[in-house]
Coordinates of C-alpha atoms in Angstrom, one line a residue:
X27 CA 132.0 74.6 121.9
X28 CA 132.5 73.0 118.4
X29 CA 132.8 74.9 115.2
X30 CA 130.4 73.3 112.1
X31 CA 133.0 72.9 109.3
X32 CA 131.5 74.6 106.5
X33 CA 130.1 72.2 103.5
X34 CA 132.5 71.5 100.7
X35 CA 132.5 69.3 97.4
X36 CA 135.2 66.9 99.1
X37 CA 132.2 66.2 101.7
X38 CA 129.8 63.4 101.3
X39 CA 126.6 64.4 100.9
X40 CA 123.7 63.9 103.2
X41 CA 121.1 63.4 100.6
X42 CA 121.2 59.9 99.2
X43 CA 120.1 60.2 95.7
X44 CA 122.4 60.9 92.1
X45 CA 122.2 62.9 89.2
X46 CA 119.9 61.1 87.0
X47 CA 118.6 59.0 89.3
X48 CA 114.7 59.1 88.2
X49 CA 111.5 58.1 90.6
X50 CA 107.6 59.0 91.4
X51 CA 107.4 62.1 93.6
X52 CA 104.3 63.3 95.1
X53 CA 104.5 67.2 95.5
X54 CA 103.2 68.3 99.5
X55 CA 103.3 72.0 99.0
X56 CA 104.6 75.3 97.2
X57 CA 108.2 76.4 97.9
X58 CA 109.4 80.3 98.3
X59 CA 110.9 80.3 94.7
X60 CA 107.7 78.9 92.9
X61 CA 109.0 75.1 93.2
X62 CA 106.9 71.9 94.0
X63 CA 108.9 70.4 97.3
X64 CA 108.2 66.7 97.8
X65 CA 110.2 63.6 100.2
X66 CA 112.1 61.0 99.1
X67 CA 113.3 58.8 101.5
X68 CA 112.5 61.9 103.8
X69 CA 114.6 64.0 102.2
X70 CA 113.5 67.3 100.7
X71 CA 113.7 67.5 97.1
X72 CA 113.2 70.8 94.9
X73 CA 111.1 70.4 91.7
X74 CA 110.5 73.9 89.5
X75 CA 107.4 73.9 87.5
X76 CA 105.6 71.0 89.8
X77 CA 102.7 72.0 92.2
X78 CA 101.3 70.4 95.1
X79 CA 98.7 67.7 94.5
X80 CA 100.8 66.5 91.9
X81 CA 102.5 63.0 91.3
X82 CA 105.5 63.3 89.2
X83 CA 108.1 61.5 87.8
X84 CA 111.8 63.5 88.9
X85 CA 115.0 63.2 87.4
X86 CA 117.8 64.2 89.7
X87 CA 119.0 67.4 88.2
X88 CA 122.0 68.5 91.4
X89 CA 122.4 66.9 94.8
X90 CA 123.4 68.9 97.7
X91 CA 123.7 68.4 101.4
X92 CA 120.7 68.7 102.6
X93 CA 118.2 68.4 99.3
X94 CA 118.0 68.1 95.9
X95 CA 117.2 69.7 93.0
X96 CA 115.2 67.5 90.2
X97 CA 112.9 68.0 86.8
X98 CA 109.7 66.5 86.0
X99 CA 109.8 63.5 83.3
X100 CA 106.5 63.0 83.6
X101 CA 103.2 64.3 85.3
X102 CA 101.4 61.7 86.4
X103 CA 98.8 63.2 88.6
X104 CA 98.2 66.7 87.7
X105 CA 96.9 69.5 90.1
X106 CA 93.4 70.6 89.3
X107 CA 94.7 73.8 89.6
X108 CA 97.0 73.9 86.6
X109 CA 96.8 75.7 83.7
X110 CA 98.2 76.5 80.4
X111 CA 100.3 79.6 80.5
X112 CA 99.6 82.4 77.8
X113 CA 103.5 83.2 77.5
X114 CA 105.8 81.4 74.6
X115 CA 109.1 81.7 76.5
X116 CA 107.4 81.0 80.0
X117 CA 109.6 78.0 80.3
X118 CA 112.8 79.1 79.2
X119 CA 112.8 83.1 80.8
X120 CA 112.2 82.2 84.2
X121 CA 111.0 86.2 85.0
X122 CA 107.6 84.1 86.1
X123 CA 107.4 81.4 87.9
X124 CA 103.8 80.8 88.6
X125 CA 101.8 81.1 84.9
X126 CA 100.9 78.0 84.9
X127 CA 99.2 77.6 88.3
X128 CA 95.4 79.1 88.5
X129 CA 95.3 82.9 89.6
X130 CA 93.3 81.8 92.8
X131 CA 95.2 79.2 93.8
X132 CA 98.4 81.5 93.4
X133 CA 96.9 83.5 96.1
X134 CA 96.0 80.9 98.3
X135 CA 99.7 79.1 97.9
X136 CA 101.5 82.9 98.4
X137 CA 99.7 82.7 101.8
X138 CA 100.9 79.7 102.7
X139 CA 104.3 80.4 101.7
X140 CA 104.1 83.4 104.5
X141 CA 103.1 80.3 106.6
X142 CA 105.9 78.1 106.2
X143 CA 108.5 80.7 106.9
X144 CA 106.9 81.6 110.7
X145 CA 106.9 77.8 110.9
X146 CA 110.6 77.7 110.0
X147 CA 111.8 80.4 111.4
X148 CA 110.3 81.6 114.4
X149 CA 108.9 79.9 118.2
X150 CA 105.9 81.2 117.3
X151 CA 102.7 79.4 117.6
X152 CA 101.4 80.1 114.1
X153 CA 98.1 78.9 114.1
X154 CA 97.0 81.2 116.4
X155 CA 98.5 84.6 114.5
X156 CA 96.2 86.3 112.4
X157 CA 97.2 85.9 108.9
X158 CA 95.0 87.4 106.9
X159 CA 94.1 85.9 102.6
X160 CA 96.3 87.4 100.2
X161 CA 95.0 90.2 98.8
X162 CA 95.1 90.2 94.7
X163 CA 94.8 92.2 91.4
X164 CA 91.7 92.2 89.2
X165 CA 93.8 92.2 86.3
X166 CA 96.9 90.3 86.8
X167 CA 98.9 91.2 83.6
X168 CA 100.8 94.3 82.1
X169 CA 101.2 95.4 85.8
X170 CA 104.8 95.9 86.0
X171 CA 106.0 100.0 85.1
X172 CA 109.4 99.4 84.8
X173 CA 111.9 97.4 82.5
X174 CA 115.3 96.5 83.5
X175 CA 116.5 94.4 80.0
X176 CA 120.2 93.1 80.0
X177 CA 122.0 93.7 76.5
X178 CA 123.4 91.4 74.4
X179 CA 123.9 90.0 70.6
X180 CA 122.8 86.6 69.1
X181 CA 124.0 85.8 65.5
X182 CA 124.8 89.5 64.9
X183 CA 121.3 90.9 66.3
X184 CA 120.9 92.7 69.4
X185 CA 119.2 91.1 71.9
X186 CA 117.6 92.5 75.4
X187 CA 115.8 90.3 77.8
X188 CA 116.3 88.9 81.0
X189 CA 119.3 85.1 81.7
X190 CA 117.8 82.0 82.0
X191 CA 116.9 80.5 85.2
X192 CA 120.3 79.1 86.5
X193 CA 122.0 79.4 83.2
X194 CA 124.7 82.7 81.1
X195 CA 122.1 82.4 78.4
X196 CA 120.2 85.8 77.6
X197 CA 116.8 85.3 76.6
X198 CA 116.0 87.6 74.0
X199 CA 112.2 89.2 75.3
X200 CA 109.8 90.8 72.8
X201 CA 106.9 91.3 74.6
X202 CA 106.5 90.5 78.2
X203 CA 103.1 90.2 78.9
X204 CA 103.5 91.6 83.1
X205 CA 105.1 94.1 81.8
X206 CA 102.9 97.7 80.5
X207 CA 103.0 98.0 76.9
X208 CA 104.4 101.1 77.1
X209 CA 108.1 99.7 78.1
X210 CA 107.9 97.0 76.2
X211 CA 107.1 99.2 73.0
X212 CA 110.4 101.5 73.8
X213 CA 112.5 98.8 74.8
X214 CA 111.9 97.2 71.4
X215 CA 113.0 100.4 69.4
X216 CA 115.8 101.2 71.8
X217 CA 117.2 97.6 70.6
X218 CA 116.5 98.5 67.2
X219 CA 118.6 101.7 67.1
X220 CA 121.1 100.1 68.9
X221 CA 121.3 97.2 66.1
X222 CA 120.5 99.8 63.1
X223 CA 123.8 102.0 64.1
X224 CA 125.7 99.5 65.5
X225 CA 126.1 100.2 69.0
X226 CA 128.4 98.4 71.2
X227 CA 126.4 96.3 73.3
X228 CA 128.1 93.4 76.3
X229 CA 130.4 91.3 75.8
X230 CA 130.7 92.2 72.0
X231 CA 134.4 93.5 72.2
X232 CA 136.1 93.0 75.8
X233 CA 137.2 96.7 77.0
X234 CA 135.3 98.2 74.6
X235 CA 132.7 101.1 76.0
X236 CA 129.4 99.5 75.3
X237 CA 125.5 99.0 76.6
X238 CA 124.5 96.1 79.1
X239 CA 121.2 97.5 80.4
X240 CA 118.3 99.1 79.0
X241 CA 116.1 100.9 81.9
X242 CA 112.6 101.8 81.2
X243 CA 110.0 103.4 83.2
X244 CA 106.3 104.6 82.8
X245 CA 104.4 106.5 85.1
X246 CA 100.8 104.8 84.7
X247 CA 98.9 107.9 85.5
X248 CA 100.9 110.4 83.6
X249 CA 102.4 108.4 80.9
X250 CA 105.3 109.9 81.0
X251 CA 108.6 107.5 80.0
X252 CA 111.9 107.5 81.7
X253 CA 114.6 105.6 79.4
X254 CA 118.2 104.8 81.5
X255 CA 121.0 103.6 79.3
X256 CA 122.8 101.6 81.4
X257 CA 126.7 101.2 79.7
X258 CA 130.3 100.2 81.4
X259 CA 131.9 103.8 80.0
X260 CA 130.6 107.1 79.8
X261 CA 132.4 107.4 76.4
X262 CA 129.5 105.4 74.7
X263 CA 130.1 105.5 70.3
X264 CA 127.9 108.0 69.0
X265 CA 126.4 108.7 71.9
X266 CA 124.6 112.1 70.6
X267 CA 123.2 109.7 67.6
X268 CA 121.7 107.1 70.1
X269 CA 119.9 110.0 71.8
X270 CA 118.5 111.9 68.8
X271 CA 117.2 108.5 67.1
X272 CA 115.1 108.3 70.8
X273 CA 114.2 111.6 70.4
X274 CA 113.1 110.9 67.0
X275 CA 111.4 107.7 67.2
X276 CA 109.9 108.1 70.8
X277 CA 108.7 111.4 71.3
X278 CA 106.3 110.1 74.3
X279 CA 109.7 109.4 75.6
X280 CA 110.3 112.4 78.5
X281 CA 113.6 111.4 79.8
X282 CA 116.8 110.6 78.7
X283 CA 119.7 109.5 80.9
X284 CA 122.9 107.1 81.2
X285 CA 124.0 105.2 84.0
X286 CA 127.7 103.9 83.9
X287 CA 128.2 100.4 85.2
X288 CA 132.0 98.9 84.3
X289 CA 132.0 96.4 87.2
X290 CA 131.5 93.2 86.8
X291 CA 128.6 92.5 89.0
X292 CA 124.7 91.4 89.5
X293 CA 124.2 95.0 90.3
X294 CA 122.0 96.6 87.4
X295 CA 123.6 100.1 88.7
X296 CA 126.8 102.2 88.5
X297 CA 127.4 105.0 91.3
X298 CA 127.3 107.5 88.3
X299 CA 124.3 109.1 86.3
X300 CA 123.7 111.6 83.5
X301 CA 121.6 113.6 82.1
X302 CA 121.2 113.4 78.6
X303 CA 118.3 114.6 77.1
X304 CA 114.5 115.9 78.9
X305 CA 113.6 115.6 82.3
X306 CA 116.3 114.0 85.0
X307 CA 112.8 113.2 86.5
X308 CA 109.2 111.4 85.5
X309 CA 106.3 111.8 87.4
X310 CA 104.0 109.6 88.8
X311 CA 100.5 109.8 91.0
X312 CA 99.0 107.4 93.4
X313 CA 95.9 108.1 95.1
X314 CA 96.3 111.9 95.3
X315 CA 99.9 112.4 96.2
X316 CA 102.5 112.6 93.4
X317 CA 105.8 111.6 93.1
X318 CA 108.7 112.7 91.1
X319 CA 110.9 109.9 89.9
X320 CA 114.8 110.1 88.8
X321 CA 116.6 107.4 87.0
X322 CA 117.7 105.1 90.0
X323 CA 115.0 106.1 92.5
X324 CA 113.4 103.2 94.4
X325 CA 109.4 102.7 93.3
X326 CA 106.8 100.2 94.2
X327 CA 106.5 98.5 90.4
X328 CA 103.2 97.9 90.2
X329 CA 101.5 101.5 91.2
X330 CA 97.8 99.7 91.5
X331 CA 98.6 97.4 94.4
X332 CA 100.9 99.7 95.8
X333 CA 97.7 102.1 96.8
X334 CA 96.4 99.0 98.6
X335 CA 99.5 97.9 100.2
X336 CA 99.9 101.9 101.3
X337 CA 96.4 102.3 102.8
X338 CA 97.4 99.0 105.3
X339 CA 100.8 100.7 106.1
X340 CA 98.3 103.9 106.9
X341 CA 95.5 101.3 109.0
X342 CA 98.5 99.8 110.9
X343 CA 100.3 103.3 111.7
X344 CA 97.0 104.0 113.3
X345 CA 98.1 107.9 113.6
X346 CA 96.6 110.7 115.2
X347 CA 97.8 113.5 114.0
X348 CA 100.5 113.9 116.7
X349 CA 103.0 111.4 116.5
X350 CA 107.1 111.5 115.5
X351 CA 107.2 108.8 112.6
X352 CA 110.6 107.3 111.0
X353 CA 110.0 106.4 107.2
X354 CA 112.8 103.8 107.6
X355 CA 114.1 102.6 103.6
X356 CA 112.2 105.5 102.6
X357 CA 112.9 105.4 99.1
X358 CA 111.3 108.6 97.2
X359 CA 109.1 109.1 100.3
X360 CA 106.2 107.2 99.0
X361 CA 104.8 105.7 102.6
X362 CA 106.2 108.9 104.4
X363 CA 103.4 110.9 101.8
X364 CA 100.9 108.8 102.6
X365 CA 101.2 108.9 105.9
X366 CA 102.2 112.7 107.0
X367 CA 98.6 114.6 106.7
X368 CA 98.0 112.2 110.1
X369 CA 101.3 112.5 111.4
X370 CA 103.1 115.3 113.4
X371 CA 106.5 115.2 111.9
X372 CA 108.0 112.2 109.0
X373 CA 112.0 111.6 109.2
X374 CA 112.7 109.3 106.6
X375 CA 116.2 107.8 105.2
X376 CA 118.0 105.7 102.2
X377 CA 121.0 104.3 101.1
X378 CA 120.5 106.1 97.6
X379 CA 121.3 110.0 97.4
X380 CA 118.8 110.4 94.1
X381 CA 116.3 109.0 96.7
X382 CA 116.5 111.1 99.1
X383 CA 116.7 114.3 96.9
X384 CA 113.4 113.3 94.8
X385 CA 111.8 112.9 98.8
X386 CA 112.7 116.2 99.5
X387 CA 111.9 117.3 96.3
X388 CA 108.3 115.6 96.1
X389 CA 107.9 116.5 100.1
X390 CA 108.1 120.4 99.2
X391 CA 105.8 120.4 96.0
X392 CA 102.9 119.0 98.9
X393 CA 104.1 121.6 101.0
X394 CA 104.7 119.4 103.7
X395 CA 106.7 121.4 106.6
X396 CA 107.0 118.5 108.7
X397 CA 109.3 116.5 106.8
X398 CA 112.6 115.5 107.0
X399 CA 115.0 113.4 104.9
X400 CA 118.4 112.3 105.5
X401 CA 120.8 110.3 103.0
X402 CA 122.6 107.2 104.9
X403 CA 121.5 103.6 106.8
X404 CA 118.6 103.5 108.8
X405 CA 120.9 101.8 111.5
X406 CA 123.2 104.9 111.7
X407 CA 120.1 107.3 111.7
X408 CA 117.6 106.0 114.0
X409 CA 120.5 105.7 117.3
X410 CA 121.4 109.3 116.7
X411 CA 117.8 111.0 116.8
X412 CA 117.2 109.2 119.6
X413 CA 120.6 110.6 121.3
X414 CA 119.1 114.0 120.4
X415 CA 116.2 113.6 122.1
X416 CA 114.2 112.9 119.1
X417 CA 112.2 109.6 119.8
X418 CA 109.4 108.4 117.3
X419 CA 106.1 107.3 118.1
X420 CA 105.4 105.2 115.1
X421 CA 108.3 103.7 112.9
X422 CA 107.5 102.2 109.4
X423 CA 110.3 99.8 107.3
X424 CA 110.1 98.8 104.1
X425 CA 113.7 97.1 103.8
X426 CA 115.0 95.0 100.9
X427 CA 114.9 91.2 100.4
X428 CA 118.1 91.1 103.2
X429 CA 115.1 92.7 105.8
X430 CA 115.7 94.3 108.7
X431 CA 119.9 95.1 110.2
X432 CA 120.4 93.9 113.8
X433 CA 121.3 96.8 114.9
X434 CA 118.4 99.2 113.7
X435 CA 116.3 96.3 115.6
X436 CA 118.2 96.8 118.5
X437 CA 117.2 100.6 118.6
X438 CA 113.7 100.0 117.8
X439 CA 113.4 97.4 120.7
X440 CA 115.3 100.2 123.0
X441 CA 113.4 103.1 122.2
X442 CA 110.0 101.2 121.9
X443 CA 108.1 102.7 119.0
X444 CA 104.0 102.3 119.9
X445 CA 103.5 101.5 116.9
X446 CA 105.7 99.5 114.8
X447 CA 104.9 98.5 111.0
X448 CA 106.8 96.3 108.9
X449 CA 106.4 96.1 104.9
X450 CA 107.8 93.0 103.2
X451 CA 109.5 91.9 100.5
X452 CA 110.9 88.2 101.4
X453 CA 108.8 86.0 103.8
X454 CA 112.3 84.3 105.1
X455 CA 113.8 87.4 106.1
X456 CA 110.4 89.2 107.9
X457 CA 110.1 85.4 110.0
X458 CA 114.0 86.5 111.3
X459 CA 113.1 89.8 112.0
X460 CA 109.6 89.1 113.7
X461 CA 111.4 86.1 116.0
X462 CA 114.1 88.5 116.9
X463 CA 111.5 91.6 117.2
X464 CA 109.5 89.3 119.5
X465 CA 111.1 90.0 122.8
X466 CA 109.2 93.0 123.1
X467 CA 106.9 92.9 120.7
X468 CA 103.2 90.5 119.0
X469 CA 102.1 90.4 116.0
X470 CA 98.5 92.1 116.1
X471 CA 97.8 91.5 112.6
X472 CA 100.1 89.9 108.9
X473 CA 98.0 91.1 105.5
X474 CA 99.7 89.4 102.4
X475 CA 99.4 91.2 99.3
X476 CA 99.9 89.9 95.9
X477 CA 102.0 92.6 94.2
X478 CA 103.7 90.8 90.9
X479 CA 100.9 87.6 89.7
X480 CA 102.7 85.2 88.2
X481 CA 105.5 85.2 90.4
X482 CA 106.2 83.4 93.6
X483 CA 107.0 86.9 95.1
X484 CA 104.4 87.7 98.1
X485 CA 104.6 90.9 100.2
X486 CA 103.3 91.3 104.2
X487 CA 102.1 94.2 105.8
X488 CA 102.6 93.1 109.5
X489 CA 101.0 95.7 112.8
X490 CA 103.0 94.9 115.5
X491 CA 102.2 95.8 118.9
X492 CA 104.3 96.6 122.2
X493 CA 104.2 93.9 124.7
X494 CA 102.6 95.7 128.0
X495 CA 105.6 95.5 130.7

């Protein structure tokens, strides 16, 4: 057997097209970051901000081995579907990816993206799965409830917003119009206090203990705001000032904490958190189960499709009252509350301690009995119930964008859950998890739903079924 040698500058491309090269493009169909994808000379090339229909002139922005990455000149046939987006830095923040595509069609395309992945990714035969229409929002803006702002300084102001698409430059963001008003109105005065006592912010003075990250979240129910200071020392400068100015200026403003951060790293989160002022919790309602939410806690961020996406997870579990259900990624217990009046026991687990304390915590203020919730990977978990003797009916996953670990699939296709139901993030990853899955188990049913408009980000509910032996 041969060993691929991995891909390196030294190698010739595959792709033959150069920087700057410029020609007409037409754009076949939507790709899973929000880009137009057209064929050159049959070979794929990536253009952000073009949408199928479309005939563009592309400039070669990067050639790699097998694409290339281009700009629009010039749009010379433009979708019908197009349309002018409402936000002023649309172009140059790169939070959304999809304004200026028609809220329809944005459904329609998110569908198809879901598509393309099976096609890609699995033996499947597609056509023949049911994938249902994306469901979507009635109101598809100031839908997100929580912030997560880097911290910077631009000509001696501080500066929070969100880097550039593919660039080190920090966009400075005023008002984000999917975000609720609510963080966007605290975010705003946390910069100002930060500027008007001047607060040590990244990057000012190497070594220095200072903020990169301001965290804020708003339960949409309650109203109640959480505010996370997220800083590379716990020795942050007047400290004590910061935190009496937010008192001060935000008094809707119910929590107060700091996160500590010194690594250098994508990861908006330190290990560490502290209480500094309030609550060390928000809380938060959907449908008629409440939630209490600490500072690093994982929530569903918009609450009003999360009820939707929820009641599938609950049509899929398909419970009766009796069954042993793993809440796998279980976060604050969200899917585990929504589905434990119809279940006979819930066992859930997550990588994050707070997590797992605010499930336990927001299990007992139902006065759920049947409830259980364990810190630690879902992988390490599921293998040892089952050793115990414990083996679930029904098991439920909501994993991150990486989806599913081989090994917690291996368990699941040993101890052959009934009912299986898998919530998704990441199209790519659930079409490698369903392909793998698909020795034992069909999909009965896939229900996209449209949880951030605007974005190129589509989530599945899947129902899968156990293949009769």
């Amino acid at each position: 057997m041969t060993t691929k040698k991995p891909y390196n500058k030294q190698q010739k491309s595959n792709v033959d097209m150069k920087v700057g090269q410029t020609f007409p493009l037409t754009i076949k169909r939507l790709g899973i970051n929000g880009e137009g994808v057209g064929y050159f000379k049959k070979q794929v090339v990536f253009v952000p901000g073009a949408l199928p229909e479309e005939v563009v002139v592309a400039e070669v922005t990067d050639v790699k081995n097998k694409f290339a990455e281009a700009k629009i000149k010039k749009i010379r046939r433009k979708s019908p579907h197009r349309t002018t987006p409402p936000c002023p830095i649309y172009e140059q923040c790169g939070g959304c990816q999809l304004q200026h595509l028609q809220y329809e069609q944005q459904l329609i395309l998110k569908r198809d993206i879901v598509i393309q992945s099976l096609e890609r990714h699995t033996k499947l035969n597609v056509s023949k799965l049911d994938i249902k229409p994306t469901i979507g929002m009635e109101d598809t803006w100031y839908y997100r409830n929580k912030s997560q702002f880097q911290v910077g300084k631009h000509k001696e102001k501080v500066i929070a917003g969100l880097y550039g698409a593919n660039s080190h430059k920090l966009i400075d963001i005023d008002n984000c119009i999917v975000q609720h008003s609510a963080t966007t109105e605290v975010t705003n005065t946390v910069k100002k206090i930060l500027q008007d006592f001047n607060i040590p912010v990244q990057n000012e003075k190497k070594g220095q203990p200072s903020v990169r990250t301001i965290m804020t979240r708003v339960g949409f129910s309650t109203g109640e705001i959480q505010v996370v200071l997220i800083t590379t020392d716990e020795k942050l400068p007047r400290k004590q000032l910061v935190v009496e100015e937010i008192q001060k200026r935000l008094p809707k403003v119910k929590s107060i904490m700091q996160n500590i951060n010194g690594r250098k790293t994508s990861l908006i989160f330190g290990e560490e958190t502290f209480h500094l002022s309030g609550e060390k919790v928000i809380q938060e309602t959907l449908g008629e189960v409440s939630f209490e939410l600490s500072a690093r806690a994982f929530f569903q961020l918009n609450p009003v499709q999360t009820v939707k996406l929820y009641d599938l997870v609950k049509e899929a579990a398909q419970l009766t009252g009796k069954e042993k259900v793993v809440d796998a990624y279980c976060g604050v217990g969200t899917i585990g509350l929504w589905l434990a009046e119809g279940a006979g026991e819930v066992r859930g687990m997550d990588t994050i301690a707070e997590s797992i304390d605010d499930a336990k915590e927001n299990a007992k203020r139902h006065g759920y009995a049947n409830m259980k919730y364990v810190a630690g990977k879902a992988e390490k978990w599921l293998p040892r119930w089952v050793k115990e003797g414990w083996r679930p009916d029904t098991i439920v996953v909501d994993p991150p964008r990486t989806g599913l670990d081989e090994t917690f699939m291996k368990t699941v296709l040993d101890v052959e859950p009934k009912n299986f139901v898998y919530v998704s993030c990441n199209p790519s990853t659930l079409a490698k998890d369903i392909q793998f899955l698909s020795k034992k188990y069909k999909v009965d049913w896939i229900q996209p739903v449209d949880m951030f408009p605007q974005t190129a980000h589509v989530e599945s509910v899947v129902r899968f079924v156990l293949k009769k032996h």
